[in-house]
Short mmCIF file of C-alpha atoms in Angstrom, two decimals:
data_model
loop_
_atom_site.label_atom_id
_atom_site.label_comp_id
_atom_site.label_asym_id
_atom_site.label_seq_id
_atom_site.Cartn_x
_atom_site.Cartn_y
_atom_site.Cartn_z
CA UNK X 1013 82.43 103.19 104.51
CA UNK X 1014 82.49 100.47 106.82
CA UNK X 1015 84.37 96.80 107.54
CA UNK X 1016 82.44 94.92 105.25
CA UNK X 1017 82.85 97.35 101.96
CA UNK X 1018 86.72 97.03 102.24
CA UNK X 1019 87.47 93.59 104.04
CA UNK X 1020 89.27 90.77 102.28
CA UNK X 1021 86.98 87.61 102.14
CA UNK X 1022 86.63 84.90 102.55
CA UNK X 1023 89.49 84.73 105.06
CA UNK X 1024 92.34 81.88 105.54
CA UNK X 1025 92.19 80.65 109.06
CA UNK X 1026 94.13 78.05 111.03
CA UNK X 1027 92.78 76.12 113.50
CA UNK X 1028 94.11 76.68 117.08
CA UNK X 1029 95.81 73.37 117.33
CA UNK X 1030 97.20 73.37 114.08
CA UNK X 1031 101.36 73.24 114.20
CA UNK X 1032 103.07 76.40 113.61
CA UNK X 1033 105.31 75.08 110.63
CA UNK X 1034 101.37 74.75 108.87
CA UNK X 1035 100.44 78.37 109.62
CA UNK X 1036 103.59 79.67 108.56
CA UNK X 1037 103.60 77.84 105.12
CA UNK X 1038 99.95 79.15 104.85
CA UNK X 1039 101.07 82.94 105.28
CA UNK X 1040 103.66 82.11 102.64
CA UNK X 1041 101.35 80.31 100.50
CA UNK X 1042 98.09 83.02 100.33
CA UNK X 1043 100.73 86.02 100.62
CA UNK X 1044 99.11 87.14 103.87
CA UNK X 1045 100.71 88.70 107.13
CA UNK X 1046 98.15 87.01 109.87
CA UNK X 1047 95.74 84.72 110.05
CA UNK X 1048 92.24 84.02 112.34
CA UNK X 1049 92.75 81.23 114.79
CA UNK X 1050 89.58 79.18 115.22
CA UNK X 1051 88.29 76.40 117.51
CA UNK X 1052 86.48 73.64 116.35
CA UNK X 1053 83.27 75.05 116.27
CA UNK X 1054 84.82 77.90 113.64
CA UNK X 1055 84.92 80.70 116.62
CA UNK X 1056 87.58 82.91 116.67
CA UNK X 1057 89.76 82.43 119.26
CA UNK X 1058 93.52 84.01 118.77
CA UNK X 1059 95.29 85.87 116.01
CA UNK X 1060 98.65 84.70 114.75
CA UNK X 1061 100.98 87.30 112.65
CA UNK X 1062 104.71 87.44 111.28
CA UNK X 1063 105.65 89.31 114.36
CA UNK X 1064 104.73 86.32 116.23
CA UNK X 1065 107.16 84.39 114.34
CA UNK X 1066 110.06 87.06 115.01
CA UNK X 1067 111.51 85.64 118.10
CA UNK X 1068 112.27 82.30 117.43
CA UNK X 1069 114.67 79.65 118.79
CA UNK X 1070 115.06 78.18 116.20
CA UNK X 1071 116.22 80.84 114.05
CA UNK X 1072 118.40 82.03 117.12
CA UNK X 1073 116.57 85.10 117.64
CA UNK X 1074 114.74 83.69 121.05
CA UNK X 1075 114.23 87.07 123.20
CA UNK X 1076 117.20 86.99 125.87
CA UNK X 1077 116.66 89.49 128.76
CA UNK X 1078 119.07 91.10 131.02
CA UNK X 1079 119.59 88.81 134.54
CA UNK X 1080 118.23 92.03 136.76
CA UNK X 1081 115.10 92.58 134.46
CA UNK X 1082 114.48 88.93 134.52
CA UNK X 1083 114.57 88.65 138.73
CA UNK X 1084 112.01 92.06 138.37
CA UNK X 1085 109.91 90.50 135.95
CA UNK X 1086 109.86 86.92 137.83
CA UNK X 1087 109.64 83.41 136.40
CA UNK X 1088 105.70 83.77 135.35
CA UNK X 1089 107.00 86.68 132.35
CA UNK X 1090 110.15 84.39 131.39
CA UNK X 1091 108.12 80.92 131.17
CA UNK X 1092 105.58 82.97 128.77
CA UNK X 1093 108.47 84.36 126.71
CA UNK X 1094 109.83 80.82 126.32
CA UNK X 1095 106.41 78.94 125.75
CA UNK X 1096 106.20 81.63 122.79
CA UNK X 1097 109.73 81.24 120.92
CA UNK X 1098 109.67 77.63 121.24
CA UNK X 1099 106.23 76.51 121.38
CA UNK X 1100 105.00 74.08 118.28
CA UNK X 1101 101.31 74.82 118.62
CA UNK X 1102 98.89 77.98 116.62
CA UNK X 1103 97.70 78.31 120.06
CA UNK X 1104 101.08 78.50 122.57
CA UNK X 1105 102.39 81.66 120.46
CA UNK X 1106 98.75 82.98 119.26
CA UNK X 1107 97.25 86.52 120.86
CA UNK X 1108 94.57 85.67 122.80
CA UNK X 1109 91.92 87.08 122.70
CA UNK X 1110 92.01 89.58 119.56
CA UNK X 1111 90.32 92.96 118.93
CA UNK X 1112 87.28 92.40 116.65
CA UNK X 1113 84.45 94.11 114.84
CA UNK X 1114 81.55 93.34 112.90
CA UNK X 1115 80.56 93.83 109.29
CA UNK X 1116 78.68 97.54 109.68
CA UNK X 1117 82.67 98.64 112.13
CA UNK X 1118 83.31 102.07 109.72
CA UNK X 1119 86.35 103.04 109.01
CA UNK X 1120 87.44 105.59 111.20
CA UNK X 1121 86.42 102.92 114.24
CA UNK X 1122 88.72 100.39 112.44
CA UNK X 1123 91.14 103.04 112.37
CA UNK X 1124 91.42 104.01 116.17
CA UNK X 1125 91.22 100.55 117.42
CA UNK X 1126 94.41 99.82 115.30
CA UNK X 1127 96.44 102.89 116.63
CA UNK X 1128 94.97 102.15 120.47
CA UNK X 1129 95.54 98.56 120.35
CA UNK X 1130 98.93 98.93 117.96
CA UNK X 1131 97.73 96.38 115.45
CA UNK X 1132 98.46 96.22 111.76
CA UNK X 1133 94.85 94.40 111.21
CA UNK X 1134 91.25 93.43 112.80
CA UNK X 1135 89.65 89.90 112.25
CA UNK X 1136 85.72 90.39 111.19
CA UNK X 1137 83.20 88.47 112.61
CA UNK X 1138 79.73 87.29 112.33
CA UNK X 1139 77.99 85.39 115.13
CA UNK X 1140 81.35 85.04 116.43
CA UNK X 1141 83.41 83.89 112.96
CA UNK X 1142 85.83 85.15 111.30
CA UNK X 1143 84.28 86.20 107.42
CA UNK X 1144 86.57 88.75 106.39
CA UNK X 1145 89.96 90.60 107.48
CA UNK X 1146 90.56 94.37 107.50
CA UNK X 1147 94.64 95.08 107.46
CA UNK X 1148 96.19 98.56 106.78
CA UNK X 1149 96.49 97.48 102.79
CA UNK X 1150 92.56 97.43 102.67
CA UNK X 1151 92.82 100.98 103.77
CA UNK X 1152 95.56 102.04 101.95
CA UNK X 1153 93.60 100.30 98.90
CA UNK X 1154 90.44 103.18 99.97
CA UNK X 1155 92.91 105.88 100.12
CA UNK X 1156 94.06 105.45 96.24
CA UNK X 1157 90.55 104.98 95.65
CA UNK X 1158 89.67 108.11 96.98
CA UNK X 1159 92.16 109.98 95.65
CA UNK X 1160 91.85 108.80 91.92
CA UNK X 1161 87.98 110.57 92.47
CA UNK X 1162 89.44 114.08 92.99
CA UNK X 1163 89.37 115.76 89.81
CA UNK X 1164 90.47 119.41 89.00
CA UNK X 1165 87.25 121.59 89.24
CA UNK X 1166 87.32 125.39 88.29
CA UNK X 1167 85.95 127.56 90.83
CA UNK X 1168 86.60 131.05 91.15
CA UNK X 1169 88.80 133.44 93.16
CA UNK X 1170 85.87 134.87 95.58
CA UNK X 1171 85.11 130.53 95.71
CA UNK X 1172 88.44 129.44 96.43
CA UNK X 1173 88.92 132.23 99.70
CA UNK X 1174 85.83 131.50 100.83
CA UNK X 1175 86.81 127.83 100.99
CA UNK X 1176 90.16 128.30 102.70
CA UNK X 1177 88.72 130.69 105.15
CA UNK X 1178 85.47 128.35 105.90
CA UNK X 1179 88.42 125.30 106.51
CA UNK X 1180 90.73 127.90 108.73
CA UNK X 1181 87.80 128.70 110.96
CA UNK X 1182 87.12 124.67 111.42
CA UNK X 1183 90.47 124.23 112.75
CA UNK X 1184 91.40 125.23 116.09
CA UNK X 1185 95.22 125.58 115.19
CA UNK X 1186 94.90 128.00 112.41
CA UNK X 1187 95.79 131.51 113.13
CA UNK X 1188 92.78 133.37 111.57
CA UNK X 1189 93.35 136.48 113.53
CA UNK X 1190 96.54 137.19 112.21
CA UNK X 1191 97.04 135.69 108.83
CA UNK X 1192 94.90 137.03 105.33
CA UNK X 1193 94.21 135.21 101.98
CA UNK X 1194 94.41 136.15 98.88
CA UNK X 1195 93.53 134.70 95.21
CA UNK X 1196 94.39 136.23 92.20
CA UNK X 1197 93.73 133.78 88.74
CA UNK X 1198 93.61 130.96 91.38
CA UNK X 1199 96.69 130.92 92.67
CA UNK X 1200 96.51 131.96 96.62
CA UNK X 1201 98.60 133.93 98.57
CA UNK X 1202 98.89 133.58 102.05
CA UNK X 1203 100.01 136.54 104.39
CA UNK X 1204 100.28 137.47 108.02
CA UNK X 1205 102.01 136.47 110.91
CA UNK X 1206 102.20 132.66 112.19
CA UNK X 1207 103.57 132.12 116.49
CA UNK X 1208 104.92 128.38 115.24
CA UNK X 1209 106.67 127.20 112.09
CA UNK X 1210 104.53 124.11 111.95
CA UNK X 1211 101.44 126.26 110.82
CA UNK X 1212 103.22 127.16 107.86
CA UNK X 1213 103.23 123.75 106.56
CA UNK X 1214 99.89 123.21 107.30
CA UNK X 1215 98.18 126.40 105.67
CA UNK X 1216 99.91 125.43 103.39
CA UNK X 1217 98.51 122.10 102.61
CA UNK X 1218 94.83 123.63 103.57
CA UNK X 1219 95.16 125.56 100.63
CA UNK X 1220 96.76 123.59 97.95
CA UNK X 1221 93.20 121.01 99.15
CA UNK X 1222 90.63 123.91 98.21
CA UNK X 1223 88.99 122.99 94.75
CA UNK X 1224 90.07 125.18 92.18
CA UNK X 1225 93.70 126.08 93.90
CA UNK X 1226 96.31 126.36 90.70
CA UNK X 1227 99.05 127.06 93.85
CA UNK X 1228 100.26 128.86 96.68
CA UNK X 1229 102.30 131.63 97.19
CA UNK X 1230 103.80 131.78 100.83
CA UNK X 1231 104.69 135.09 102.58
CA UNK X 1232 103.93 134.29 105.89
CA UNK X 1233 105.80 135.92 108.89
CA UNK X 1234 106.86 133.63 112.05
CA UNK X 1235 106.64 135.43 115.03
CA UNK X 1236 108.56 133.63 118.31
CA UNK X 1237 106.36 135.31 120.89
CA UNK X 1238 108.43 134.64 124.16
CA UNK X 1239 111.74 136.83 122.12
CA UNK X 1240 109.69 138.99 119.62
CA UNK X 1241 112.35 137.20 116.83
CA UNK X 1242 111.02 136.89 113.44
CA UNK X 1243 111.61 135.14 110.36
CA UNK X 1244 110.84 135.97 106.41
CA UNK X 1245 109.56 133.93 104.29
CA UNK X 1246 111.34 130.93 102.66
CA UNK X 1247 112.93 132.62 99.21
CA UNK X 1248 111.52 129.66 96.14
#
């Protein structure tokens, strides 16, 4: 999949020296969270979001500082902070310069440039205009797709182990050495020892994913291996 199978377009934009009261009734107009800031020429040049719109003065929610981290972070950091709670223009409270990707961006690109850059969506562009937005909804949207196309498949026992133990030995975590699967009428059993509780969870989850899994059975051991302490299996 890529940006331009799961954008929403066409995309609202605002021009950069549009007021903010006009981009704020446009969010709350077309039910969106951020819009594309563009020059004259259509380019994008700045994103503007709700969280922009979180510190305001006029609202009384202007960011105040302590007085010692305001002398450390010097009058350049404090005239910014006040240009952006009380300024009147798209562009005096806009990010500049905004993180964004083309049409053919796939989705797991989208995805790690949202958690490195800690954004909730990515303008698209073509020839250096926005056409299209990609926000966390448009991926959430994919997700339900995806899962509304897993259907139940029968597969049998031999199938289903094979499966788990194929995914185990793709995963660096799992503790294949010391762990065994079992499948009787589909339902799998999982036995051994585990050296942290958190694989439980996840074996766990690996198996209830193979196709063909009715459930899971859990007798795993944990193992602390700095005391030699050990714990039994949760009682269902």
């Amino acid at each position: 999949m890529k940006a331009a199978d799961i954008m929403t377009s066409p995309v609202y934009t605002v021009a950069q020296d549009a007021k903010v009261a006009e981009a704020v009734r446009l969010m709350l107009q077309k039910h969106v969270s951020g819009l594309p800031v563009v020059d004259a020429a259509g380019k994008l040049v700045g994103m503007v979001t709700e969280g922009d719109f979180l510190r305001r003065s006029e609202i009384g929610t202007a960011k105040r500082r302590a007085r010692w981290l305001e002398m450390l972070l010097g009058p350049g950091a404090q005239a910014e902070t006040y240009t952006h709670s009380h300024g009147r223009r798209v562009d005096e409270v806009m990010t500049r310069e905004p993180v964004a990707i083309a049409e053919d961006t796939p989705t797991t690109e989208i995805v790690r440039l949202m958690e490195k850059h800690r954004v909730k969506r990515l303008p698209v562009v073509r020839d250096g205009k926005p056409v299209g937005i990609v926000s966390r909804a448009n991926l959430l949207h994919l997700f339900a797709g995806a899962l509304a196309d897993v259907k139940p498949v029968a597969a049998s026992d031999a199938a289903i182990r094979e499966h788990i133990l194929a995914e185990m030995k793709a995963q660096s975590w799992a503790p294949t050495g010391s762990t065994n699967i079992i499948v009787r009428d589909g339902v799998v059993q999982l036995w051994g020892t585990i050296f942290d509780e958190r694989e439980r969870q996840a074996l766990k989850v690996l198996a209830e994913g193979a196709p063909g899994a009715k459930g899971v059975e859990d007798h795993l051991i944990w193992l602390e291996p700095m005391s030699g302490l050990y714990l039994e299996p949760p009682k269902v």
